[in-house]
Coordinates of C-alpha atoms and ligand atoms in Angstrom, one line a residue:
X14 CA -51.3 -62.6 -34.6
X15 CA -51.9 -58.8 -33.3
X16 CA -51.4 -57.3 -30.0
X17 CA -53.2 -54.3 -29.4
X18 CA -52.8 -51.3 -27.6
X19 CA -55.5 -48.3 -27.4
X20 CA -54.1 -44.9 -27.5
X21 CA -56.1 -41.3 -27.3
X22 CA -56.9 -39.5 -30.8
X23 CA -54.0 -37.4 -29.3
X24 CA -51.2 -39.6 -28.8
X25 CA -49.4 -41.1 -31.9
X26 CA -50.2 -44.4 -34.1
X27 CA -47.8 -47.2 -34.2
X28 CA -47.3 -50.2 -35.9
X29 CA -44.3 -52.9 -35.6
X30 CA -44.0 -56.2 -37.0
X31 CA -40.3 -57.7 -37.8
X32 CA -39.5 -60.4 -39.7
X33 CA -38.2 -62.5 -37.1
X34 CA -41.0 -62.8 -35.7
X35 CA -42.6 -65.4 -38.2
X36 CA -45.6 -67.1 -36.9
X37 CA -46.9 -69.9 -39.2
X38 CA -47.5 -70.3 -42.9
X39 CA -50.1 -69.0 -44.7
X40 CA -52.1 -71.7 -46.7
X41 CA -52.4 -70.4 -50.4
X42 CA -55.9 -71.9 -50.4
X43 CA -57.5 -69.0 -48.3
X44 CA -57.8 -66.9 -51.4
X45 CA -60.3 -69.6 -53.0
X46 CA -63.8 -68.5 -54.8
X47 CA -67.4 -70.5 -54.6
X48 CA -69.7 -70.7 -57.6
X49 CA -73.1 -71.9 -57.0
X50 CA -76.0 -72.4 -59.2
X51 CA -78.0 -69.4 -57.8
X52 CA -78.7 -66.2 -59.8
X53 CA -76.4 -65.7 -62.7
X54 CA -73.6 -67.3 -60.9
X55 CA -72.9 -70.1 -63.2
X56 CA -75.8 -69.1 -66.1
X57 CA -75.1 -65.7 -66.9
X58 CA -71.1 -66.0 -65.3
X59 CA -69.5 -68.3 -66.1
X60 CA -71.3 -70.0 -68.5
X61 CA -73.4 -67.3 -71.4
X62 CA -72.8 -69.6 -74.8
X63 CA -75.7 -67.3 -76.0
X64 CA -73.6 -64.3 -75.5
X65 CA -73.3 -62.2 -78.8
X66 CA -70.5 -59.8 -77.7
X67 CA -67.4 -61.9 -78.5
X68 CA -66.5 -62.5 -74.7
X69 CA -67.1 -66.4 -74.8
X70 CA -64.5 -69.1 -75.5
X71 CA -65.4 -72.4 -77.9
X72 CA -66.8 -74.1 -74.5
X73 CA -69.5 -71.4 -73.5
X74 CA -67.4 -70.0 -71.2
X75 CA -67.0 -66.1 -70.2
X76 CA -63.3 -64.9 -71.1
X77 CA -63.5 -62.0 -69.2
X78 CA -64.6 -64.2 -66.0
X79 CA -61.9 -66.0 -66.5
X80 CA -59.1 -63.6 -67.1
X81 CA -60.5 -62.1 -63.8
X82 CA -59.8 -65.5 -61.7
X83 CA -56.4 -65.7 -63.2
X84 CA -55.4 -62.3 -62.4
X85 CA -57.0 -62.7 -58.8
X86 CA -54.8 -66.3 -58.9
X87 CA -57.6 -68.1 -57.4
X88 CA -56.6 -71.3 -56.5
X89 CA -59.7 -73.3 -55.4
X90 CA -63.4 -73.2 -56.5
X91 CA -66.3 -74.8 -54.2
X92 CA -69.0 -75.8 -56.2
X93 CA -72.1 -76.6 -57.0
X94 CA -73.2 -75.0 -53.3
X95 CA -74.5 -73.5 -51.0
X96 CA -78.1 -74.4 -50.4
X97 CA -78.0 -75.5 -53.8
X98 CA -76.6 -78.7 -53.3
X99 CA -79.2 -79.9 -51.3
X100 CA -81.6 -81.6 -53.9
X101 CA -78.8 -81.4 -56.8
X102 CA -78.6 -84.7 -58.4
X103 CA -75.3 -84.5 -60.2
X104 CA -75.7 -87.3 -63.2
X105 CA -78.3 -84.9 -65.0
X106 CA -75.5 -82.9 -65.2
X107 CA -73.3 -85.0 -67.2
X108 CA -73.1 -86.6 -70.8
X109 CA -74.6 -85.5 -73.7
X110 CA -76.3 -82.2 -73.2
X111 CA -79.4 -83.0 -75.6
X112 CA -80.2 -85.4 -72.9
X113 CA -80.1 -83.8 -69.7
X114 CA -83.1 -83.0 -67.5
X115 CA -84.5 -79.6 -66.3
X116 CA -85.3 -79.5 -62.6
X117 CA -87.3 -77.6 -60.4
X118 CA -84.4 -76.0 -58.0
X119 CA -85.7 -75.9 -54.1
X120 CA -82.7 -73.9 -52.6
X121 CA -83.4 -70.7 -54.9
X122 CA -86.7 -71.7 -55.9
X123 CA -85.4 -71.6 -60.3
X124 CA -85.3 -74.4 -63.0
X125 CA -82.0 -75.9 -63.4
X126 CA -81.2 -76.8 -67.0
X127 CA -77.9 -78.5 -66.2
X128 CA -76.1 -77.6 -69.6
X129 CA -73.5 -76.9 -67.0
X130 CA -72.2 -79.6 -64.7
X131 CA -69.1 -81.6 -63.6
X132 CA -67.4 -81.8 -66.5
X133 CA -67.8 -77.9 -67.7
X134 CA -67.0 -77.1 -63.9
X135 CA -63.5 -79.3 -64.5
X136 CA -62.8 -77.6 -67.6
X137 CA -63.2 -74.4 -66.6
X138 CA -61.0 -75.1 -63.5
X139 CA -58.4 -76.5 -65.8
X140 CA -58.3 -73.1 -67.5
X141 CA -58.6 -71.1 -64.4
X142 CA -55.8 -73.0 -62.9
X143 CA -58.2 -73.9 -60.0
X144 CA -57.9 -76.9 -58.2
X145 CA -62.0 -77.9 -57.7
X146 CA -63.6 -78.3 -54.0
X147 CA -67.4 -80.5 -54.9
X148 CA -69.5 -80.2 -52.2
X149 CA -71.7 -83.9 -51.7
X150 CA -75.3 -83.8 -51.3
X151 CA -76.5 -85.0 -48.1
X152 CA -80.2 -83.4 -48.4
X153 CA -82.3 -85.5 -50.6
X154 CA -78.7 -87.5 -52.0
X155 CA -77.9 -90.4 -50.7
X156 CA -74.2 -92.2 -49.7
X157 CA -74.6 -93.8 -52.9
X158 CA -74.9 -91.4 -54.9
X159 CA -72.2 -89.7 -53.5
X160 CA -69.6 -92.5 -53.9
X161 CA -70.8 -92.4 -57.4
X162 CA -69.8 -89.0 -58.0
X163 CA -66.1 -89.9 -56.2
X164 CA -65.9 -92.9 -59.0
X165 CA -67.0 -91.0 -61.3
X166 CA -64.3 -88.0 -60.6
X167 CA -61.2 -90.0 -59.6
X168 CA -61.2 -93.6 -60.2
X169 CA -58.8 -94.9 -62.9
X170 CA -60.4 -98.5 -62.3
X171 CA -62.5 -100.3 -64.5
X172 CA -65.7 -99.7 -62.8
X173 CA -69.1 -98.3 -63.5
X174 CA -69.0 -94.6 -62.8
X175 CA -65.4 -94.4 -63.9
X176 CA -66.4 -95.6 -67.1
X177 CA -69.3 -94.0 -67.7
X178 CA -66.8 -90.5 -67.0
X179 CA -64.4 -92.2 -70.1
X180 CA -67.7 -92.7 -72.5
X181 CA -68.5 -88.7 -71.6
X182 CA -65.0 -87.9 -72.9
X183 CA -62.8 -87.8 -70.1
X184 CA -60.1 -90.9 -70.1
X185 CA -57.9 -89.3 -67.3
X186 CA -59.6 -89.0 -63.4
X187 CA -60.0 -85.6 -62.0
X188 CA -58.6 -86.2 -59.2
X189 CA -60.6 -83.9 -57.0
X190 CA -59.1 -83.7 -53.0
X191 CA -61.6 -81.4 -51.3
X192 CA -65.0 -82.9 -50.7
X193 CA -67.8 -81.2 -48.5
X194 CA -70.1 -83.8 -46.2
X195 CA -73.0 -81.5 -47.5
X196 CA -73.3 -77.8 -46.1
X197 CA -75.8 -76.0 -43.7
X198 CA -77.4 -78.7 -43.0
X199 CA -78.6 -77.4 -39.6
X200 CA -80.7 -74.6 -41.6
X201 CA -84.3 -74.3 -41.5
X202 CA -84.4 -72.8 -45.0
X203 CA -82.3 -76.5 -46.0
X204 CA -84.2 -79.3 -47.7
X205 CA -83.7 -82.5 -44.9
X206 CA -82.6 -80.0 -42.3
X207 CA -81.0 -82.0 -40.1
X208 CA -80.5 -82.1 -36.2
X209 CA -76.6 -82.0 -35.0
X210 CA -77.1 -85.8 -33.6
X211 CA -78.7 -87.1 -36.7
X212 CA -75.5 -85.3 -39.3
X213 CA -72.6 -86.8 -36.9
X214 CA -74.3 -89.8 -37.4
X215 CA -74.3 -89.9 -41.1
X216 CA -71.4 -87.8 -41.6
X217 CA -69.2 -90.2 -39.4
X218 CA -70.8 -93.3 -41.7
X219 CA -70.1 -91.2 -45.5
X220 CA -66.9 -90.2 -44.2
X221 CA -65.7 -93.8 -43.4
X222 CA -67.5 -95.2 -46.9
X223 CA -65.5 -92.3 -49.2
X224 CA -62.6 -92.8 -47.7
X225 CA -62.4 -96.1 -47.8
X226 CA -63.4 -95.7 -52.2
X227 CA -60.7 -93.1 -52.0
X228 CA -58.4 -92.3 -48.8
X229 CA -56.7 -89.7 -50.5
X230 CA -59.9 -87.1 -50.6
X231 CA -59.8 -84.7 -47.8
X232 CA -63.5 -84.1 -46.5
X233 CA -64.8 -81.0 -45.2
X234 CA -67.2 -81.3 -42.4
X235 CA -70.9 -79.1 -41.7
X236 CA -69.9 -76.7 -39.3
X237 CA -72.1 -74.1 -38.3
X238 CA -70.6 -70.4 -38.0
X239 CA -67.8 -71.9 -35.3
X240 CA -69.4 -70.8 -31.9
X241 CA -72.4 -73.6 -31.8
X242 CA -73.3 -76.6 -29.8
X243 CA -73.7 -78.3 -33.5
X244 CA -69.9 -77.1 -33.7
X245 CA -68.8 -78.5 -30.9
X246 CA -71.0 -81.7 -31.1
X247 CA -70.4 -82.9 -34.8
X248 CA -66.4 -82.3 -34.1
X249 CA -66.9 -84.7 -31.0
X250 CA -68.5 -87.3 -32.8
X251 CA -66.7 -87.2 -36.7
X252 CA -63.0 -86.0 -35.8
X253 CA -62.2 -89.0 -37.4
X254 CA -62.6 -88.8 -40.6
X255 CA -62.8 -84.7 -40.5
X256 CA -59.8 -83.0 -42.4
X257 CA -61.6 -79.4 -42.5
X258 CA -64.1 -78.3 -40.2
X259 CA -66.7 -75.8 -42.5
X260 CA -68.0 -72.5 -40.8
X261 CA -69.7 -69.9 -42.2
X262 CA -70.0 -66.1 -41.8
X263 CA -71.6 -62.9 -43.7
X264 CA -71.3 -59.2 -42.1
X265 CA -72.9 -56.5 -43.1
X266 CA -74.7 -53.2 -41.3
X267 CA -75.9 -49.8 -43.0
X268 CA -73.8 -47.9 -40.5
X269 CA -69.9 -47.7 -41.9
X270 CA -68.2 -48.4 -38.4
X271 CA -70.2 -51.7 -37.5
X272 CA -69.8 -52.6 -41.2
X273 CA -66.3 -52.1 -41.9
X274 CA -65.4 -53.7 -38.3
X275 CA -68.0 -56.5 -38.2
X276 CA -65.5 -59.0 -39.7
X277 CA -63.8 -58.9 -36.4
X278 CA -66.5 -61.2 -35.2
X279 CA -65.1 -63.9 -37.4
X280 CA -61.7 -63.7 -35.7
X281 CA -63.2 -64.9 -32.8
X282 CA -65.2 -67.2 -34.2
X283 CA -62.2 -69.0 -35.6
X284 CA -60.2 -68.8 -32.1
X285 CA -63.2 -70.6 -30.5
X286 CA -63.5 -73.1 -33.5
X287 CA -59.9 -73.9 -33.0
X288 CA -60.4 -74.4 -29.3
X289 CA -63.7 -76.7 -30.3
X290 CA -61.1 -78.6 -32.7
X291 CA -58.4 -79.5 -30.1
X292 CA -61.5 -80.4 -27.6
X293 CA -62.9 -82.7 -29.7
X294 CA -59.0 -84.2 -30.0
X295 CA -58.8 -85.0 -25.9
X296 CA -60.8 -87.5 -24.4
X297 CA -63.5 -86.5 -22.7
X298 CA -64.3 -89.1 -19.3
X299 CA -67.7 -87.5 -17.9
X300 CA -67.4 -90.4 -15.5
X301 CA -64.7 -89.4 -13.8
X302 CA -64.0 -85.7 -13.9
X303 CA -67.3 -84.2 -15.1
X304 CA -65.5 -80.8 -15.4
X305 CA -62.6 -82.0 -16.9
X306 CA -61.1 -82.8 -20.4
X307 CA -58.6 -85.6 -19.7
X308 CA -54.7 -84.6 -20.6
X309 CA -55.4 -87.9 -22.6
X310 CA -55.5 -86.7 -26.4
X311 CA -57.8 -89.2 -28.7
X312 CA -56.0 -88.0 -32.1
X313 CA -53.2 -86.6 -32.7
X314 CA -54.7 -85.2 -36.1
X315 CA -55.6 -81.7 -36.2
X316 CA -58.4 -80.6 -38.7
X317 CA -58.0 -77.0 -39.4
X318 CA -60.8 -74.2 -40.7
X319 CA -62.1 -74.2 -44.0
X320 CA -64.0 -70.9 -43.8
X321 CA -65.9 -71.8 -47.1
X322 CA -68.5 -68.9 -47.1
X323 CA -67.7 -65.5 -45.9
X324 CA -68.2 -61.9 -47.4
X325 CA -70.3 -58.8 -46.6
X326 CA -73.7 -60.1 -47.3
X327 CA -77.1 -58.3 -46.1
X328 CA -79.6 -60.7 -47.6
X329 CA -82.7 -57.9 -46.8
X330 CA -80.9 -55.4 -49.6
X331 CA -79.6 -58.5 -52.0
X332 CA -82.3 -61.5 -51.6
X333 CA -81.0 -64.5 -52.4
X334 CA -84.1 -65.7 -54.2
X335 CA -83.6 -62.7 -56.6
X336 CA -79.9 -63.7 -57.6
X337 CA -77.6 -61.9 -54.3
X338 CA -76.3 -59.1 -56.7
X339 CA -74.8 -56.8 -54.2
X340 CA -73.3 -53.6 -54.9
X341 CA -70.1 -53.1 -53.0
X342 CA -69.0 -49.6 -51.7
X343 CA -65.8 -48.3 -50.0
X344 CA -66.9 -49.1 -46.7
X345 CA -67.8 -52.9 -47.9
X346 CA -64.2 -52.8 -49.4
X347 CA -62.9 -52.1 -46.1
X348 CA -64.7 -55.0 -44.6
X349 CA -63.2 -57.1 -47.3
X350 CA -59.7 -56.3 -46.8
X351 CA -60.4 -56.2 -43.1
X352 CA -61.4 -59.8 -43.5
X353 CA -58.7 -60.9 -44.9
X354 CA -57.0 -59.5 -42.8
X355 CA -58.5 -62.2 -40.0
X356 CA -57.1 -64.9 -42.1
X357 CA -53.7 -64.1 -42.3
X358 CA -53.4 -63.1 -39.0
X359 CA -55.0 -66.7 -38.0
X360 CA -53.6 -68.5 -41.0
X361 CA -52.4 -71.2 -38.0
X362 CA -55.9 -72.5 -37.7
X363 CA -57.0 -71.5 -41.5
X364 CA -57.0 -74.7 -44.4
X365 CA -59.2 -73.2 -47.0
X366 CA -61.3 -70.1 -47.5
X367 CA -63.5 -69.5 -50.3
X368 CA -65.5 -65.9 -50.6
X369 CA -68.9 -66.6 -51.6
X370 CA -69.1 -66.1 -54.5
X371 CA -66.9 -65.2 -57.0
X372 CA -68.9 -64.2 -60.2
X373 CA -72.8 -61.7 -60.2
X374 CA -73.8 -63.3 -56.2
X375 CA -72.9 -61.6 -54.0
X376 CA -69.3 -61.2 -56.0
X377 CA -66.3 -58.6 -56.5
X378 CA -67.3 -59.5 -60.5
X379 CA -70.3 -58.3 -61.9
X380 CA -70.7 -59.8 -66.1
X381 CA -72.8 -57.8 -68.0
X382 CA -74.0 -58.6 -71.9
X383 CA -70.6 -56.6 -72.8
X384 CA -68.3 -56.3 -70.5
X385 CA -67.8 -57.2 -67.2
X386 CA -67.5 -55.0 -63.7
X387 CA -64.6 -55.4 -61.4
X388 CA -66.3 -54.0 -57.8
X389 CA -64.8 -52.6 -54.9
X390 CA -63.9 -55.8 -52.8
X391 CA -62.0 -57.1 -56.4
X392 CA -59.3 -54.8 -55.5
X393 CA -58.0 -55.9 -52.1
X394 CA -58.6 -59.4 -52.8
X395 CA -56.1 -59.0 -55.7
X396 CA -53.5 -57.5 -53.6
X397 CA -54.0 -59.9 -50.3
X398 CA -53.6 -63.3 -53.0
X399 CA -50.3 -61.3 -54.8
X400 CA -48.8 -60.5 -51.6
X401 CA -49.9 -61.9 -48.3
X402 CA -48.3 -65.1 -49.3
X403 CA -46.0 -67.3 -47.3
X404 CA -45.6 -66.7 -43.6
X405 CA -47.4 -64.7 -41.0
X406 CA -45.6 -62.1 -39.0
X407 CA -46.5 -61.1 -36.0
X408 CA -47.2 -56.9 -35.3
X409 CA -47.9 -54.7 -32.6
X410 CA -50.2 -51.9 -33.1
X411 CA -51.0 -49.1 -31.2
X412 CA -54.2 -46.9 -32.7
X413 CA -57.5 -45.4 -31.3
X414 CA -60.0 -47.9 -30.8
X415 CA -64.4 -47.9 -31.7
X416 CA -66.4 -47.9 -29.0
X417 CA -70.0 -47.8 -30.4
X418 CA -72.9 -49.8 -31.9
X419 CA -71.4 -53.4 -33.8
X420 CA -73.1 -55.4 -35.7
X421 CA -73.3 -58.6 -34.3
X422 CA -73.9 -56.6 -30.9
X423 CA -71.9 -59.0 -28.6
X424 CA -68.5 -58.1 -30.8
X425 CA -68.7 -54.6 -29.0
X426 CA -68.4 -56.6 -25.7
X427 CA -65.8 -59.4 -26.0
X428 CA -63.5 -57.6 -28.8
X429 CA -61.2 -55.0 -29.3
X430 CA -61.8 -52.9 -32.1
X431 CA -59.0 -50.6 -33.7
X432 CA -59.7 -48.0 -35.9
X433 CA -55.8 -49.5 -37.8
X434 CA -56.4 -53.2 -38.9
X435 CA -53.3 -54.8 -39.7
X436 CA -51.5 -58.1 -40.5
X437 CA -48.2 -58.5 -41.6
X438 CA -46.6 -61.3 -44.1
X439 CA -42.8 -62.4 -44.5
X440 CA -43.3 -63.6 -48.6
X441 CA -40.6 -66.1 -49.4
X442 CA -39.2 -63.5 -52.1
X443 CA -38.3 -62.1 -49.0
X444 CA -40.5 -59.1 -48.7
X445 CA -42.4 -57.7 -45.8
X446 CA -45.8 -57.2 -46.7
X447 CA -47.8 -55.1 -44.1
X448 CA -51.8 -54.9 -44.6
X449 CA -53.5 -51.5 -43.3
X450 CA -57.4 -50.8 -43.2
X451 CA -58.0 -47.4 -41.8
X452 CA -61.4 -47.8 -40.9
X453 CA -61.8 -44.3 -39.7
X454 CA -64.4 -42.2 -41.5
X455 CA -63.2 -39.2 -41.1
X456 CA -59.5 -39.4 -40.1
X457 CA -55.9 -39.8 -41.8
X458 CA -53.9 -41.9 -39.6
X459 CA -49.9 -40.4 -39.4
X460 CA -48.3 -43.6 -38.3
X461 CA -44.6 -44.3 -36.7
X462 CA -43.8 -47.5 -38.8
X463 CA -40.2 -48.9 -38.6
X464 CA -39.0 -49.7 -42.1
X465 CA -35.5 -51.2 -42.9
X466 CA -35.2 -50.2 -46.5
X467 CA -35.3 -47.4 -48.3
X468 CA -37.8 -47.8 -51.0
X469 CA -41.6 -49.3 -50.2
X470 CA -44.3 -50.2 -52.5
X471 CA -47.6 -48.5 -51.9
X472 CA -50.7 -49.9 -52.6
X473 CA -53.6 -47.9 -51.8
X474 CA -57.6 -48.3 -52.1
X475 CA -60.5 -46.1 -51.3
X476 CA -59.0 -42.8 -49.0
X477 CA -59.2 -39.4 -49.9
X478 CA -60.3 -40.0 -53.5
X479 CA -63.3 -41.5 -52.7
X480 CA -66.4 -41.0 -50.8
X481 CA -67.6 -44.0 -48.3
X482 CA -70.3 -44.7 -50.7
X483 CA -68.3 -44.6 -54.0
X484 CA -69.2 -47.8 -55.7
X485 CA -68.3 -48.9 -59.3
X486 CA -70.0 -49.2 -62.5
X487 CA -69.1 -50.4 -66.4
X488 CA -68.8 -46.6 -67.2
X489 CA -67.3 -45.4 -63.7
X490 CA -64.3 -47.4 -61.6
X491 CA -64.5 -45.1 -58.8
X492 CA -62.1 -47.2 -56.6
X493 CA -59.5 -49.2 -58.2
X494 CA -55.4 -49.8 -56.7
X495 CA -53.5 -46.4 -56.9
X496 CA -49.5 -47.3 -56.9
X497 CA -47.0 -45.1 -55.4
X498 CA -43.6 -45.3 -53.8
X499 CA -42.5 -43.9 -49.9
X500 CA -39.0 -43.5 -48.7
X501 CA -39.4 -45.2 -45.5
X502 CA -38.4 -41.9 -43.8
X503 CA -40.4 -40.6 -41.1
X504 CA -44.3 -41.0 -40.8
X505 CA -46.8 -43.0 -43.0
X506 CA -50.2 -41.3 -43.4
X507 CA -53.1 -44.2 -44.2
X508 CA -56.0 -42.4 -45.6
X509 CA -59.4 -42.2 -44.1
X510 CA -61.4 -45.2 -45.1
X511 CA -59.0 -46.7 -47.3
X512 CA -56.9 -50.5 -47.4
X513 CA -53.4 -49.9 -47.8
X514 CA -50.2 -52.4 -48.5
X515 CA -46.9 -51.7 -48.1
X516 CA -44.4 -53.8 -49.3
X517 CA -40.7 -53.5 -49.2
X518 CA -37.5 -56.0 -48.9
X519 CA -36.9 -57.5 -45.6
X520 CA -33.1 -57.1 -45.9
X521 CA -33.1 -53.4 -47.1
X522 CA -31.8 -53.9 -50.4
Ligands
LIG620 O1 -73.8 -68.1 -50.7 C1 -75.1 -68.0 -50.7 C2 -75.8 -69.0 -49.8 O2 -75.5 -68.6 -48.4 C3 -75.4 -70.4 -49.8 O3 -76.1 -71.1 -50.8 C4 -75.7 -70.9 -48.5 O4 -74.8 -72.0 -48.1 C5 -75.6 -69.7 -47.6 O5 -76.6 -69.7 -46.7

């Protein structure tokens, strides 16, 4: 949580957060990936058993990639999709791979081979250190199909589907918690596009069938992006059996300023989520006080956010249909730290987050036939999932604010937008971790900031060093982490266009 105050370009900067001022606890799963089979996401990513350059393991699978996801400490993977999921039929991807079918693909409009399915996906989560998040097909899939693929994953019973798992090789269950009751399902581009009356009523009947094969799976619900009438409609109906509400979000704008402050919008976008998730909790009695929710509350359970797409994103320069292979500048980093950002600050209301995606689409890793390319964006997700760990603090920040064009238009109008971005985390090694994006273009920031010890950790990315378009390539990392150390004495200076984390022991010593 941040309060805000504007100041002129004259007056002084100021930031204070204290560590007694804990707010709630930040759940680990917000720094979580997505891999989809789209583009060279999974073919190509995490799976090249054709490459010649020594970079795959004895199952096919990139090394690099996965060094990358251990460093970054990822620790959940949503898979198979996205839009993909929508016609994916899950038992071609399993048992031997002689025998498994190609496909047409509808989502991305490709063949899908399935060498790569729920098994690989398992493994390679094993070695990751991932827990997995599947994401059911509700498109052209039906309910039983889907309690199939719950059997199959994490019944130890002797039944069909858990059987057939133990003939593929694989005695002990999965065991897989996170399951998604489909996922855009209100899009036009979505194979059986649904209307928000006909999901609740499906999702409300799946939800009650898995759970009742397994009522230890928590299941994700279709969301929309968290401001919608399908939001608010699909909570009233399914709270039920809802442990997550899903909502998506991509920002993006060729302008730096509405780029590196869209993610803003998402902030508010969660607060009104959270507000359509304690709604759906009351009773609502039309009957009797049509303007009024009743203080009567229906649940007492409170499904948080699983926020299980979000990144910068413009599809027009990276088409999904031609793999999403975004290059990511400076300014994009910005966004990326300023979006994480949102979730810590909001971690209250935050379950799960997962960027979309984590490997070539639209990804802070890029694989090439040699080597593999750790982007922009890779750097402050590496420091927010090191250090913005266990609780939220709250701070008080007082910076020059943006008043021009944003992108979407209406955050302009309902949103404060300061040039400093900043959450604050108490870790339980007892550090204060304090997360800066200066998104000013042009200007350092000299900032009053009250330290109680004498030595702080600086991390800094992008600033002076770079240019707002600085991007990196195999040959050229431009923008990477530069380390340093401050005294805690006097003023801090956060660079123009640059994410900065400080980090020093809450008790001084
Ligand atoms: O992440 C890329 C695509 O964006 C996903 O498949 C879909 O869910 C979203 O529209």
């Amino acid at each position: 949580m941040t309060t805000f105050t504007e100041i002129t370009s004259a007056e002084r900067p100021w930031i204070y957060t204290s560590p007694d001022h804990a707010i709630s606890r930040i759940n680990p799963l917000i720094y979580g990936g997505f891999t989809e089979h789209m583009g060279r996401c999974i073919y190509g990513g995490l799976y090249d058993p054709e490459n010649q350059h020594g970079l795959v393991d004895e199952n096919g699978f990139r090394t690099d990639v996965i060094e990358c996801m251990k460093e970054l400490n990822v620790p959940v993977v949503r898979y198979p999709g996205g839009n993909f999921v929508a016609t994916y039929r899950w038992m071609d991807g399993v048992g031997p791979r002689a025998k498994r079918p190609k496909r047409p693909e509808l989502a991305w409009l490709g063949t899908e081979s399935n060498q790569f399915g729920t098994d690989e996906f398992m493994e390679w989560c094993k070695i990751v250190g991932a827990e997995p998040y599947l994401a059911l097909n509700m498109g052209t899939g039906t309910l039983e199909d889907a309690l199939a693929w719950v059997e199959y994953c994490n019944s130890d019973k002797d039944t069909y589907y858990a059987n057939v798992r133990r003939e593929n090789g694989h005695e002990v269950p999965y065991r897989v918690k996170y399951w998604a009751l489909g996922n855009e399902m209100w899009g036009p581009w979505y194979v059986e596009q649904h209307t928000k009356e006909d999901y609740a009523k499906k999702a409300y009947q799946w939800g009650k069938a898995l759970k009742l094969l397994d009522p230890s799976i928590k299941l994700i619900l279709c969301g929309k992006n968290g401001c919608s009438d399908w939001d608010r409609y699909v909570l009233q109906e399914c709270i039920r059996f809802t442990d997550m509400h899903s909502i998506h979000h991509y920002t993006s704008d060729k302008e730096h300023y509405a780029n590196a402050l869209a993610p803003k919008s998402a902030e508010r976008a969660i607060e009104i989520t959270a507000s359509l998730i304690d709604l759906a909790r009351c009773e609502i009695n039309m009957d009797v006080f049509p303007d009024e929710i009743s203080t009567k509350a229906k649940t007492r359970h409170r499904p948080t956010i699983c926020f299980d797409e979000w990144n910068v994103w413009d599809p027009e320069r990276a088409p999904g249909d031609k793999g999403a292979e975004e290059l990511y500048d400076v300014s994009d980093m910005c966004a990326v730290a300023l979006w994480l950002n949102v979730f810590v600050r909001q971690s209250r209301y935050i379950g799960m987050a997962t960027v979309a995606q984590s490997v070539n689409v639209i990804a802070p890793l890029m694989t090439t036939e040699t080597g593999i390319v750790k982007q922009t964006i890779y750097w402050p997700l590496l420091l927010f999932s090191k250090y913005m760990q266990g609780q939220t603090l709250a701070v008080h920040v007082r910076a020059s604010a943006y008043h021009g064009r944003t992108s979407p238009e209406w955050l302009a109008s309902t949103m404060e937008l300061p040039l400093l971005d900043v959450s604050a985390a108490l870790g339980d090694d007892g550090f204060i971790n304090v997360a800066v994006v200066n998104a000013s273009e042009t200007e350092d920031a000299e900032t009053e900031l009250k330290v109680t010890a004498e030595s702080v950790q600086v991390f800094t990315v992008g600033g002076n060093v770079n240019e707002i378009r600085d991007h990196n390539t195999k040959s050229d990392e431009k923008v990477s982490i530069r380390n340093s150390e401050w005294d805690g004495k006097g003023r801090f200076t956060f660079e123009k266009h640059s994410f900065t984390l400080l980090r020093w022991k809450a008790d001084g010593k």
